[in-house]
JSON list of C-alpha atoms in Angstrom, two decimals:
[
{"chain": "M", "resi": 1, "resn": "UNK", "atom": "CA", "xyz": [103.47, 118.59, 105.34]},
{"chain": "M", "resi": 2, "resn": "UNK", "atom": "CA", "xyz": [101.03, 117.58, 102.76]},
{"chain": "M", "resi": 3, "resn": "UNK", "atom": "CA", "xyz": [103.38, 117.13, 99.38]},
{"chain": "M", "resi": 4, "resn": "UNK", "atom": "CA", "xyz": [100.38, 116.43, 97.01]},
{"chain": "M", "resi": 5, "resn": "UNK", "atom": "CA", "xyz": [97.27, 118.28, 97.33]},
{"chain": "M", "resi": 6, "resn": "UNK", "atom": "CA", "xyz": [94.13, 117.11, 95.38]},
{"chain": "M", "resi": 7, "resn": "UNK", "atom": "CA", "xyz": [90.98, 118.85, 94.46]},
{"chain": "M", "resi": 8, "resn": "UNK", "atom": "CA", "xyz": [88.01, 118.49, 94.40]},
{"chain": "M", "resi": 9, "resn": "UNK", "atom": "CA", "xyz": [86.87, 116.46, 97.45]},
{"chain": "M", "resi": 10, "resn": "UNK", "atom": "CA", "xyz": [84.11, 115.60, 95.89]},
{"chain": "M", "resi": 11, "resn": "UNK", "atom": "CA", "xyz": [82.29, 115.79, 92.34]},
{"chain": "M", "resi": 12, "resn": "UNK", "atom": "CA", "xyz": [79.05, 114.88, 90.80]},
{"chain": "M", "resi": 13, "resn": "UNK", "atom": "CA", "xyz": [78.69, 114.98, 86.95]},
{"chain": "M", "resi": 14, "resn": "UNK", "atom": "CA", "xyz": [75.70, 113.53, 85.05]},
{"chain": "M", "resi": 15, "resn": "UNK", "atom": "CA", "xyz": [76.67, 110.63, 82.46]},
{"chain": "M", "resi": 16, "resn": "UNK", "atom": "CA", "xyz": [78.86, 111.97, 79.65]},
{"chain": "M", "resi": 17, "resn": "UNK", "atom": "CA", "xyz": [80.09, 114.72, 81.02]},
{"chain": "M", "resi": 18, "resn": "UNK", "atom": "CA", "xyz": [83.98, 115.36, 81.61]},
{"chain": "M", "resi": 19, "resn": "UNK", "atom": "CA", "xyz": [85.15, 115.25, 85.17]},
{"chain": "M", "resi": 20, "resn": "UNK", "atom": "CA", "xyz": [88.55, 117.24, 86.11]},
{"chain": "M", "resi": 21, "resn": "UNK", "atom": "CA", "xyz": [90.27, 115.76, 88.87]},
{"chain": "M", "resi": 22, "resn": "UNK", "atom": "CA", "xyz": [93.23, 118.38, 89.91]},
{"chain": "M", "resi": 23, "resn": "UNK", "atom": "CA", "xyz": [96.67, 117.67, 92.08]},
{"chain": "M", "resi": 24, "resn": "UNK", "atom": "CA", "xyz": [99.85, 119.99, 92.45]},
{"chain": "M", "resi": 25, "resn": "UNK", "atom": "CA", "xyz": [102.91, 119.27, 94.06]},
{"chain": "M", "resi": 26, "resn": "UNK", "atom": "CA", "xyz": [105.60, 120.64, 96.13]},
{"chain": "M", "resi": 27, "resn": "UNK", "atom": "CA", "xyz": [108.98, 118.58, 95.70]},
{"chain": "M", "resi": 28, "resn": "UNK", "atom": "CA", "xyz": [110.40, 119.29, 92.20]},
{"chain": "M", "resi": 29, "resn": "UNK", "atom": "CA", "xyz": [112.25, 115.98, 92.55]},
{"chain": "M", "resi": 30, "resn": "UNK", "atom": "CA", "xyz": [109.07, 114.07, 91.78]},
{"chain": "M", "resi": 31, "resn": "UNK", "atom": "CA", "xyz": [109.07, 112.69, 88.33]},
{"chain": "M", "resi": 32, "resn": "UNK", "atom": "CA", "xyz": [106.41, 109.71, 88.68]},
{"chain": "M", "resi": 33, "resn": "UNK", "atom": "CA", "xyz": [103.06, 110.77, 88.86]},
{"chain": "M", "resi": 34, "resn": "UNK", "atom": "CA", "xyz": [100.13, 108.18, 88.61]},
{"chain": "M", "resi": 35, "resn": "UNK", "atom": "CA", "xyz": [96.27, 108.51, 89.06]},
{"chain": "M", "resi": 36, "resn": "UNK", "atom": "CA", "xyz": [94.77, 105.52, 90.79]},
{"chain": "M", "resi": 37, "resn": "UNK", "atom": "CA", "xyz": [90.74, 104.52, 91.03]},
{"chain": "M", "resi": 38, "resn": "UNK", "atom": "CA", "xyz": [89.57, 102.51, 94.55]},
{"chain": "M", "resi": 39, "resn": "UNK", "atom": "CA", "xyz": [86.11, 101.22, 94.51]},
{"chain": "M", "resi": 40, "resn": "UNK", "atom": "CA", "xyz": [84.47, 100.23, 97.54]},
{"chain": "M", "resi": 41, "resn": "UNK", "atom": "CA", "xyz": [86.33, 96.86, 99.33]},
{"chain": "M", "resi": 42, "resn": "UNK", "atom": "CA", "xyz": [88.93, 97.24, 96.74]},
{"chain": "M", "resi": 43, "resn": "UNK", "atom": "CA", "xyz": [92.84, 98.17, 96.80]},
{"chain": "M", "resi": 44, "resn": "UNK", "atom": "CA", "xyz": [93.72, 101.26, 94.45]},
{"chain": "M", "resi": 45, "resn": "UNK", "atom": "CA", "xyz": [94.12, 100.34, 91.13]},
{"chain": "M", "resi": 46, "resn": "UNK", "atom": "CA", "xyz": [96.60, 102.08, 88.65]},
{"chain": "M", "resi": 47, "resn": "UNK", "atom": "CA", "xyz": [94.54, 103.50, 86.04]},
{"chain": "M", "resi": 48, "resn": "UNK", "atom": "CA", "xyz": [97.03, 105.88, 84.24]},
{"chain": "M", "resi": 49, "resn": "UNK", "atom": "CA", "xyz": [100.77, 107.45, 84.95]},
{"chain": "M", "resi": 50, "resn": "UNK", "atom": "CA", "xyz": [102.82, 110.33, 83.52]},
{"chain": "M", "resi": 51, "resn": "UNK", "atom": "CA", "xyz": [106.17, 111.46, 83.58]},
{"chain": "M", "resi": 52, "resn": "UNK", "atom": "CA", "xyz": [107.70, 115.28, 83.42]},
{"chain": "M", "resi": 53, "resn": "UNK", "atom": "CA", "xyz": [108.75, 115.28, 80.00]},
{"chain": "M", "resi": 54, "resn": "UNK", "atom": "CA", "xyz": [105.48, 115.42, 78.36]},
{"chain": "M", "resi": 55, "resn": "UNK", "atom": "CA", "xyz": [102.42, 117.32, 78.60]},
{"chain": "M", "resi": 56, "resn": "UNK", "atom": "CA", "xyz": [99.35, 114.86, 78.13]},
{"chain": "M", "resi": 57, "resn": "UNK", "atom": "CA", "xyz": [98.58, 111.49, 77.62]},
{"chain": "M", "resi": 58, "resn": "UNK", "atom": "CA", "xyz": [95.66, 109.13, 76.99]},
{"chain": "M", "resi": 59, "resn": "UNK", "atom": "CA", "xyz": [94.77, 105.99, 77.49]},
{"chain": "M", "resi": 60, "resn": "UNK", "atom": "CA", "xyz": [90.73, 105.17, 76.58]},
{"chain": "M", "resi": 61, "resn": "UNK", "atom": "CA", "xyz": [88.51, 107.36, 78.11]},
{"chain": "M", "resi": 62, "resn": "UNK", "atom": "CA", "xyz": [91.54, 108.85, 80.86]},
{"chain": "M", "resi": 63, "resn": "UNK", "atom": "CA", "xyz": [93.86, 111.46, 80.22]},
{"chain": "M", "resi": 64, "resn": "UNK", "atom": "CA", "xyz": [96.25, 113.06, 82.56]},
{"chain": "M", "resi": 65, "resn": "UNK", "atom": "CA", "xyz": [97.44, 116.58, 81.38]},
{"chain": "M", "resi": 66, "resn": "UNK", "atom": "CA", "xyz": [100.79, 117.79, 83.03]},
{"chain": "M", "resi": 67, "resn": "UNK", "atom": "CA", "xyz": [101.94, 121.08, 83.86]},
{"chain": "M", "resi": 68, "resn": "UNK", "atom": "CA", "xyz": [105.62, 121.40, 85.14]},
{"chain": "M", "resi": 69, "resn": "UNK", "atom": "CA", "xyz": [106.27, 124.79, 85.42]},
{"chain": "M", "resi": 70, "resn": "UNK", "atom": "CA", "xyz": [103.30, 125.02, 87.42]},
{"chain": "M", "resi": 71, "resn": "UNK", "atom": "CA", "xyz": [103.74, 121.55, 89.21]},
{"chain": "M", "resi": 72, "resn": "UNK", "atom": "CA", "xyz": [100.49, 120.64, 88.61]},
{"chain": "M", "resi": 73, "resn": "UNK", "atom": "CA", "xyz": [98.83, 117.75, 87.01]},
{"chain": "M", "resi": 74, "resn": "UNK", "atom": "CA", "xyz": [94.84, 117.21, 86.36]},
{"chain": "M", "resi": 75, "resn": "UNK", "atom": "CA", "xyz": [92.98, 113.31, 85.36]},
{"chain": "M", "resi": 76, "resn": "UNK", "atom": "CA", "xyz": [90.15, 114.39, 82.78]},
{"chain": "M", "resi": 77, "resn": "UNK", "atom": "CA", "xyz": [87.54, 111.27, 82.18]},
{"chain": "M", "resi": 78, "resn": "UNK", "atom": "CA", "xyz": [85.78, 111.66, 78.80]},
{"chain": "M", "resi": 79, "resn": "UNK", "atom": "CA", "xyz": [81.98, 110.22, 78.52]},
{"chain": "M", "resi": 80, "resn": "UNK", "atom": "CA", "xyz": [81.90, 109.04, 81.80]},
{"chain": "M", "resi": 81, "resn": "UNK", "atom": "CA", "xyz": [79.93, 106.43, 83.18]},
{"chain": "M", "resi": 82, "resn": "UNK", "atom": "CA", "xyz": [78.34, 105.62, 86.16]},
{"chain": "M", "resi": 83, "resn": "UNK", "atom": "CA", "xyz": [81.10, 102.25, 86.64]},
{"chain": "M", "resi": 84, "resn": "UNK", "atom": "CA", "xyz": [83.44, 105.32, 86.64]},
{"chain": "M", "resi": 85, "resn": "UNK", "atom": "CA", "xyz": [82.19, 106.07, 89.91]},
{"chain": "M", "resi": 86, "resn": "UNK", "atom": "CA", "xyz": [84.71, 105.59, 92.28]},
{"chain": "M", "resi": 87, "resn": "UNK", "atom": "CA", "xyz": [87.30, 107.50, 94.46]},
{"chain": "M", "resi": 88, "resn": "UNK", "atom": "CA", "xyz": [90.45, 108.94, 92.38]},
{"chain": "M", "resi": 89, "resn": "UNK", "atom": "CA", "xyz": [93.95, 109.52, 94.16]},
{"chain": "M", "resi": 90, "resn": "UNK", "atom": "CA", "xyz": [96.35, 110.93, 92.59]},
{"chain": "M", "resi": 91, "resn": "UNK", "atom": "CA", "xyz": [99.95, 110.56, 93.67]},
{"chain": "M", "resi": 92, "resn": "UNK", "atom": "CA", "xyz": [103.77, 111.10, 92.73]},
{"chain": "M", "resi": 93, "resn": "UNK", "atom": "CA", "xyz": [106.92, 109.71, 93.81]},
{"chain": "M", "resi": 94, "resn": "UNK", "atom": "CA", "xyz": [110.94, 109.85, 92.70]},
{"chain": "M", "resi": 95, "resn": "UNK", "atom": "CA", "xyz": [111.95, 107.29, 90.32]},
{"chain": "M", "resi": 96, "resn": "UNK", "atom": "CA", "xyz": [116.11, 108.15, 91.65]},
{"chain": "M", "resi": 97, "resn": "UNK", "atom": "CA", "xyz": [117.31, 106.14, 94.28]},
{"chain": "M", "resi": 98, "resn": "UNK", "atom": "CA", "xyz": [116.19, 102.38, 95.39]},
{"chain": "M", "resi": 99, "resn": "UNK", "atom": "CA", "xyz": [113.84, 103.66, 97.66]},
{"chain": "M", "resi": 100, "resn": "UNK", "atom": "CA", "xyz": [110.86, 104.98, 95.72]},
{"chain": "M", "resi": 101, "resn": "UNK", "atom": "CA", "xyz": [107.53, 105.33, 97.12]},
{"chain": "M", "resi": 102, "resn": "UNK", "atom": "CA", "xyz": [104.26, 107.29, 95.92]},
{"chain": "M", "resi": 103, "resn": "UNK", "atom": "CA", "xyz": [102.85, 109.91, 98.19]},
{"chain": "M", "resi": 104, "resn": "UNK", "atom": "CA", "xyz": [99.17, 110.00, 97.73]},
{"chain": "M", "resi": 105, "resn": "UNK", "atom": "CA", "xyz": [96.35, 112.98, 97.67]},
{"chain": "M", "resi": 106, "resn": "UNK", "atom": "CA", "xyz": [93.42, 113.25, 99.60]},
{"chain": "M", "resi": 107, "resn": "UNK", "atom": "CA", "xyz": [91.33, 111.17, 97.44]},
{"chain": "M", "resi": 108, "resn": "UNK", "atom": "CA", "xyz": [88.31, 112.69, 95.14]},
{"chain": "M", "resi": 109, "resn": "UNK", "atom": "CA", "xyz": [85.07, 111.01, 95.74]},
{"chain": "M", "resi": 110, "resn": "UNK", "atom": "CA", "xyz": [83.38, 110.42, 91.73]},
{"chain": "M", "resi": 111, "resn": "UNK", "atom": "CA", "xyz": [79.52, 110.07, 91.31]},
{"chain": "M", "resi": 112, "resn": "UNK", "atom": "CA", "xyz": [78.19, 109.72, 87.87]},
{"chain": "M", "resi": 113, "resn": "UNK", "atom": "CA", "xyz": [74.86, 109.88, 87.94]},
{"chain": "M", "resi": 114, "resn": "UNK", "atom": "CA", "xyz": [72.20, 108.74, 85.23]},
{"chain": "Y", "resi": 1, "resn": "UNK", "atom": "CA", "xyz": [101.43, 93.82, 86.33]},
{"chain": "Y", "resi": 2, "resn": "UNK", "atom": "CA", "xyz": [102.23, 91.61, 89.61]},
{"chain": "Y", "resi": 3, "resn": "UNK", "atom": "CA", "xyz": [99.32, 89.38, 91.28]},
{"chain": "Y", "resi": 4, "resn": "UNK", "atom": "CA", "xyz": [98.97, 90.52, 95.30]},
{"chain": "Y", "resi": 5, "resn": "UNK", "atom": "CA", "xyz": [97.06, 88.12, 97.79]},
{"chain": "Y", "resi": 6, "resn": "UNK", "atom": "CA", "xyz": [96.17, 89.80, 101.13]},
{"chain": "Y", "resi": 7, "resn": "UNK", "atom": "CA", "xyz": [94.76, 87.63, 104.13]},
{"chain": "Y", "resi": 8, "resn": "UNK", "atom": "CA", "xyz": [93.03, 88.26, 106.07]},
{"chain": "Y", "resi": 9, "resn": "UNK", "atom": "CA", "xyz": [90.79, 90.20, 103.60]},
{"chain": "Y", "resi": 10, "resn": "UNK", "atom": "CA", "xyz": [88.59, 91.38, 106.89]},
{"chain": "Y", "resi": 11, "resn": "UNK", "atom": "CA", "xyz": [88.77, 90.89, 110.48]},
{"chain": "Y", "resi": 12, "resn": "UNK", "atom": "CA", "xyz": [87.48, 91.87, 114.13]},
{"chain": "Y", "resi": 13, "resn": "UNK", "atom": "CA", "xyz": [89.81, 92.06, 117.01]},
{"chain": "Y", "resi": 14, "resn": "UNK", "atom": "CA", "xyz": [89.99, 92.65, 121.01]},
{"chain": "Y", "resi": 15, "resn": "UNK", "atom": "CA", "xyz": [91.73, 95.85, 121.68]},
{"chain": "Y", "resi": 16, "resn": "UNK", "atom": "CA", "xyz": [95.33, 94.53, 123.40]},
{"chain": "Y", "resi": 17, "resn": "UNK", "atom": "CA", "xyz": [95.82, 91.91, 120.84]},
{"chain": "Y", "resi": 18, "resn": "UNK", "atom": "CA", "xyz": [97.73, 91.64, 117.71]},
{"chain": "Y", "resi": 19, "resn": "UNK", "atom": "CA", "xyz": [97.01, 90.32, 114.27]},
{"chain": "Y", "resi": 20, "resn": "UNK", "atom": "CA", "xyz": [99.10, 89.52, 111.22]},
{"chain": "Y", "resi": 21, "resn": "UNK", "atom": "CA", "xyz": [98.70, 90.52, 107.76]},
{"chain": "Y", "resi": 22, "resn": "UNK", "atom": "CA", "xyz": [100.00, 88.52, 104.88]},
{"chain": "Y", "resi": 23, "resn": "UNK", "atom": "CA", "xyz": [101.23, 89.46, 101.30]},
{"chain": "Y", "resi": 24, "resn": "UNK", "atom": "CA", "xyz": [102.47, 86.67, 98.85]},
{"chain": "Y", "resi": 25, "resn": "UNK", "atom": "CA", "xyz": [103.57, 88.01, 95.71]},
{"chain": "Y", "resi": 26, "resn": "UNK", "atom": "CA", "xyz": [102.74, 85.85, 92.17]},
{"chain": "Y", "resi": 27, "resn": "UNK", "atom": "CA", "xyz": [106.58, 86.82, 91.60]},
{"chain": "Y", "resi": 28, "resn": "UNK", "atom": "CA", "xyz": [110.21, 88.29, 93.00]},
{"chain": "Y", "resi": 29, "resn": "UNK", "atom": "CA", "xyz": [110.21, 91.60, 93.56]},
{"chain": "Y", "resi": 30, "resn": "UNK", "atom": "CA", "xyz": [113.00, 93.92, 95.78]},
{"chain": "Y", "resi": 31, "resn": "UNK", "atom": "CA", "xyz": [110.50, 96.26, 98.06]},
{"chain": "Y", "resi": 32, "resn": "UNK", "atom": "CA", "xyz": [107.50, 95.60, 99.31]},
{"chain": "Y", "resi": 33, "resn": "UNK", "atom": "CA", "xyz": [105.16, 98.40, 100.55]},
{"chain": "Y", "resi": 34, "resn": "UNK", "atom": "CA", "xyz": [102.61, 98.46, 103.60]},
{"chain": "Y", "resi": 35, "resn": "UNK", "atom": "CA", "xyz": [100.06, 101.54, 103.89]},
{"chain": "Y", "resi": 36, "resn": "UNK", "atom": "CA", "xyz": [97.13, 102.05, 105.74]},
{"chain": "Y", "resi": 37, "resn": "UNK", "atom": "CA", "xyz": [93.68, 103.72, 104.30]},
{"chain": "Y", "resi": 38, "resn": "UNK", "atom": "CA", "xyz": [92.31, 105.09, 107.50]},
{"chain": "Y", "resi": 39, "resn": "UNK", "atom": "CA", "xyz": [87.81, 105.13, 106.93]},
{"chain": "Y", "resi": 40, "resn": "UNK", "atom": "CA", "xyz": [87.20, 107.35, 104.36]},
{"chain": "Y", "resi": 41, "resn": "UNK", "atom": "CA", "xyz": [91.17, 109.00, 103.75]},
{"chain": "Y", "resi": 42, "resn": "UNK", "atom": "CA", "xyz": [94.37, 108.49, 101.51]},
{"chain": "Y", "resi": 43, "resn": "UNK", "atom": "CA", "xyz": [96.70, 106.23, 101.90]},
{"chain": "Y", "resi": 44, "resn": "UNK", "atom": "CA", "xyz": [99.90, 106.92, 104.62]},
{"chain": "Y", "resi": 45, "resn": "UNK", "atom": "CA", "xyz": [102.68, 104.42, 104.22]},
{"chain": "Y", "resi": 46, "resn": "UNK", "atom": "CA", "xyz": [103.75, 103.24, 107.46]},
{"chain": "Y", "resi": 47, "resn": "UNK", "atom": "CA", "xyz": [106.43, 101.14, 105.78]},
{"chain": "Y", "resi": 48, "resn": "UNK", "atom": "CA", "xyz": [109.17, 100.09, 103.27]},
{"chain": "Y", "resi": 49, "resn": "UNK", "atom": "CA", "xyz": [110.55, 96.21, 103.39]},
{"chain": "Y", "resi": 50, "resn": "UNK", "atom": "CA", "xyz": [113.42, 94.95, 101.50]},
{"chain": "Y", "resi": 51, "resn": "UNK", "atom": "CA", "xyz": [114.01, 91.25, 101.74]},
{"chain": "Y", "resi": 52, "resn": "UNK", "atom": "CA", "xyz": [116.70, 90.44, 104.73]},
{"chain": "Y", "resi": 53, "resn": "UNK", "atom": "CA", "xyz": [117.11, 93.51, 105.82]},
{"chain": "Y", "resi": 54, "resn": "UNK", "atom": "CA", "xyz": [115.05, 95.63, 108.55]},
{"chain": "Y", "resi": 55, "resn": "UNK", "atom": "CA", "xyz": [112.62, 97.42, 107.24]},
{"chain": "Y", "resi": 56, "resn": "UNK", "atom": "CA", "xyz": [112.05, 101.27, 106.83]},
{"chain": "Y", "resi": 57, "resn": "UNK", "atom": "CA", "xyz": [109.92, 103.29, 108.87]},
{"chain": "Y", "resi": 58, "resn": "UNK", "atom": "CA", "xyz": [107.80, 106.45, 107.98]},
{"chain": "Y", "resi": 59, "resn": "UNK", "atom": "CA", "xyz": [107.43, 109.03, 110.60]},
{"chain": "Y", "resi": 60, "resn": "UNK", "atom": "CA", "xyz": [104.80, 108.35, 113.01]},
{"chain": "Y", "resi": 61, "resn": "UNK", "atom": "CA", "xyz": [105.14, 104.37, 112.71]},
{"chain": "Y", "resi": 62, "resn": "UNK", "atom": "CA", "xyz": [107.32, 102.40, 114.91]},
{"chain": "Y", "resi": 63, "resn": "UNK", "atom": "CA", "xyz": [108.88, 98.54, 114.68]},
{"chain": "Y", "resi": 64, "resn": "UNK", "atom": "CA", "xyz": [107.15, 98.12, 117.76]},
{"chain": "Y", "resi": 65, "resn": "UNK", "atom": "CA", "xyz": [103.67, 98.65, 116.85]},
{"chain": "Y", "resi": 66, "resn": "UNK", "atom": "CA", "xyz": [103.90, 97.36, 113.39]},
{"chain": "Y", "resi": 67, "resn": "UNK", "atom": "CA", "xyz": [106.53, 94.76, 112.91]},
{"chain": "Y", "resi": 68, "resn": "UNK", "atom": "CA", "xyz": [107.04, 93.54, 109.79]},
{"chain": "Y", "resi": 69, "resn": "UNK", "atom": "CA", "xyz": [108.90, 90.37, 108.18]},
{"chain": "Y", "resi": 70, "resn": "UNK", "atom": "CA", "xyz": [110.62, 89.79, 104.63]},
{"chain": "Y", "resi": 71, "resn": "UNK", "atom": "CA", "xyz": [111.80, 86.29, 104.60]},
{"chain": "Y", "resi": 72, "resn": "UNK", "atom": "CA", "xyz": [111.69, 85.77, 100.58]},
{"chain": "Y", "resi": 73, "resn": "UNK", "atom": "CA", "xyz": [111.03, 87.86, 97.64]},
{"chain": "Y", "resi": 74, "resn": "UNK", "atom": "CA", "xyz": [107.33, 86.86, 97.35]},
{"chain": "Y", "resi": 75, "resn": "UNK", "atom": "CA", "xyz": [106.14, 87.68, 101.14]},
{"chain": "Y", "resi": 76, "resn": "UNK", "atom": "CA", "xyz": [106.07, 89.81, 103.81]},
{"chain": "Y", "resi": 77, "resn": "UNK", "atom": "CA", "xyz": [103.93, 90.24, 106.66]},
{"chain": "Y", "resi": 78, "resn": "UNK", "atom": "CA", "xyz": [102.77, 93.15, 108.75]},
{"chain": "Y", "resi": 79, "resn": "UNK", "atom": "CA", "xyz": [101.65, 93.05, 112.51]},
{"chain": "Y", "resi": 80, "resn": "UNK", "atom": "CA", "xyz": [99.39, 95.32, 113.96]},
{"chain": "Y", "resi": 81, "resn": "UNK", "atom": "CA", "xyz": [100.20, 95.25, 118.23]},
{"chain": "Y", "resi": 82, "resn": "UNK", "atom": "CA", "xyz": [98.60, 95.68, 120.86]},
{"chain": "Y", "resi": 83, "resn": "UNK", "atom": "CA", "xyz": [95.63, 96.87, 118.63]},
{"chain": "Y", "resi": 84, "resn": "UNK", "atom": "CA", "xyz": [92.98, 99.96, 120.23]},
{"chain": "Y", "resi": 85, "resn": "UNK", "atom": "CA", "xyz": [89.98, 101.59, 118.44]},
{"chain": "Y", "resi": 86, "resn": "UNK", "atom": "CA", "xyz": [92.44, 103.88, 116.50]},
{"chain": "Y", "resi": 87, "resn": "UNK", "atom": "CA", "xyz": [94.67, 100.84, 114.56]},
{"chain": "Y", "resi": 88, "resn": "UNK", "atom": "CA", "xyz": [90.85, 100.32, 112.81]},
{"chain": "Y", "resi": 89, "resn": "UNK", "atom": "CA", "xyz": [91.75, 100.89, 109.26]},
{"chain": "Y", "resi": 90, "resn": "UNK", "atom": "CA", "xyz": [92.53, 99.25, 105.68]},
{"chain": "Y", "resi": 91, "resn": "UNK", "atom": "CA", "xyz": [96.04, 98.30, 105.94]},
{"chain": "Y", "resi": 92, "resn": "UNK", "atom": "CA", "xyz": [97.51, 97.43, 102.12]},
{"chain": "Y", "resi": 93, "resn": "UNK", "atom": "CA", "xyz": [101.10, 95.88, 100.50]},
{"chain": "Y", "resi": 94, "resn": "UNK", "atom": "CA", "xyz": [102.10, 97.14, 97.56]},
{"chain": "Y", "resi": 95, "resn": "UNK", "atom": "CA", "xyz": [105.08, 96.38, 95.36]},
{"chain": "Y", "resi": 96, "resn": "UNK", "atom": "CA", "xyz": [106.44, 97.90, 92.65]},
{"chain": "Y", "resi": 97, "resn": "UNK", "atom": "CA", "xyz": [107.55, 96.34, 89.19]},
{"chain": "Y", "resi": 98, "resn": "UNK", "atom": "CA", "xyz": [108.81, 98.95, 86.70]},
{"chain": "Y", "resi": 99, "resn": "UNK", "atom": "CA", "xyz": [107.22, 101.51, 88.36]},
{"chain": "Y", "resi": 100, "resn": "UNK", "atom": "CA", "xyz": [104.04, 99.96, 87.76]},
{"chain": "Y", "resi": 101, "resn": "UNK", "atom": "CA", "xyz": [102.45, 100.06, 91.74]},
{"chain": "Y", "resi": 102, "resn": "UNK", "atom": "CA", "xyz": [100.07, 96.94, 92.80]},
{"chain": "Y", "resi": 103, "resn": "UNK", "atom": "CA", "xyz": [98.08, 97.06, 95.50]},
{"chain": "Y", "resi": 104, "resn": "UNK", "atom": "CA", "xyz": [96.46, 94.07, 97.32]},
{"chain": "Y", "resi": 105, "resn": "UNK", "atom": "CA", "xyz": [93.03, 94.09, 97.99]},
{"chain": "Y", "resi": 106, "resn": "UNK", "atom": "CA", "xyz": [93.44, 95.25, 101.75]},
{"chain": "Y", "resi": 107, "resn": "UNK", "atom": "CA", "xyz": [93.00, 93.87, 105.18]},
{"chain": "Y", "resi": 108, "resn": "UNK", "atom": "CA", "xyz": [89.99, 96.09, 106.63]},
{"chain": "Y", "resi": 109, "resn": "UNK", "atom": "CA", "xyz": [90.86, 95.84, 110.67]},
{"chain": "Y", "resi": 110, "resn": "UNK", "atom": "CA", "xyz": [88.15, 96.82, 113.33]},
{"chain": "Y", "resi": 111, "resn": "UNK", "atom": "CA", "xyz": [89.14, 96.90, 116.74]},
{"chain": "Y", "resi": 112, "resn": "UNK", "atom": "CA", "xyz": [86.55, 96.53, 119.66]}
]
């Protein structure tokens, strides 16, 4: 059972535009939710993280907006560049218990082109 | 955030054998994570590993096939046995400090 579904697969946006990654989620116990950015050869890398009790947040160029009541949560990239291009996971996990771990979505494959 | 080194960062095996992935830690932490990044996919965690105790499986991964050790807060490996076509993947340790997840760069495995 897939807990964290992500959308798109894929996305191509021309430099400067805004790309909308979108994820929802199933287990209302999740209360961790970070977006991570893998380039090729690399490990993930935690680019920005939100919790439940707010609705957006920036950091730079990245902001995550957040959407409880519909258990939903969306990465927006402002300006992008083409170094944005990479793949995006978003993810979620339960911050109770000694045992967290982050389930991941399916990944969303960036290309900014020129 | 922690420091992760990963060795090997890249290897080639023999179906039938076995190879052993290393994580060192720049500093303590409680649990260490292992995942695997099959070509092209998320990431599936095969594995939770506290230090001296046995670690946790995920459904789908056994002790058998992926053993892993936790002698200290700063290492753990994973083993990948008896390794066919299908093990071929990006296998990754992550830890967690204050809920702030670091990867390691990966071990990409290809099994011939």
């Amino acid at each position: 059972q897939q807990q964290v579904k992500q959308s798109p697969q894929s996305l191509i946006v021309q430099k400067g535009g805004i790309p909308i990654i979108n994820c929802a989620y199933e287990n209302t116990a999740f209360d961790y939710f970070p977006w991570y950015q893998q380039f090729p050869g690399k490990g993930p890398a935690l680019l920005i993280a939100i919790r439940p009790d707010v609705s957006e947040k920036k950091e730079g160029r990245f902001t995550i907006s957040f959407n409880k009541s519909a258990k939903q949560f969306s990465l927006h990239i402002m300006d992008s560049q083409p170094g944005d291009s990479a793949t995006y996971f978003c993810a979620a996990s339960k911050t109770a218990g000694t045992a967290s771990k982050l389930t991941f979505g399916t990944g969303t494959r960036l290309q900014v082109t020129l | 955030s922690a420091v992760i080194s990963q060795k090997p960062s890249r290897d080639i095996c023999q179906r039938g054998t076995s190879l052993t992935i290393q994580c060192q830690v720049d500093s303590q932490v409680t649990m260490m994570f292992w995942y695997r990044q099959q070509p092209g996919q998320s990431l599936t965690l095969i594995a939770t590993a506290n230090q001296g105790s046995e670690a946790t499986y995920e459904s789908g991964f056994v002790i058998d096939k992926f053993p892993i050790s936790r002698p200290n807060l700063t290492f753990s490996t994973l083993t990948v046995s008896n390794m066919s076509p299908e093990d071929s993947s990006i296998y990754l340790c992550s830890v967690d400090r204050d809920h702030g997840y670091t990867f390691g760069s990966g071990t990409r495995l290809t099994v011939v």
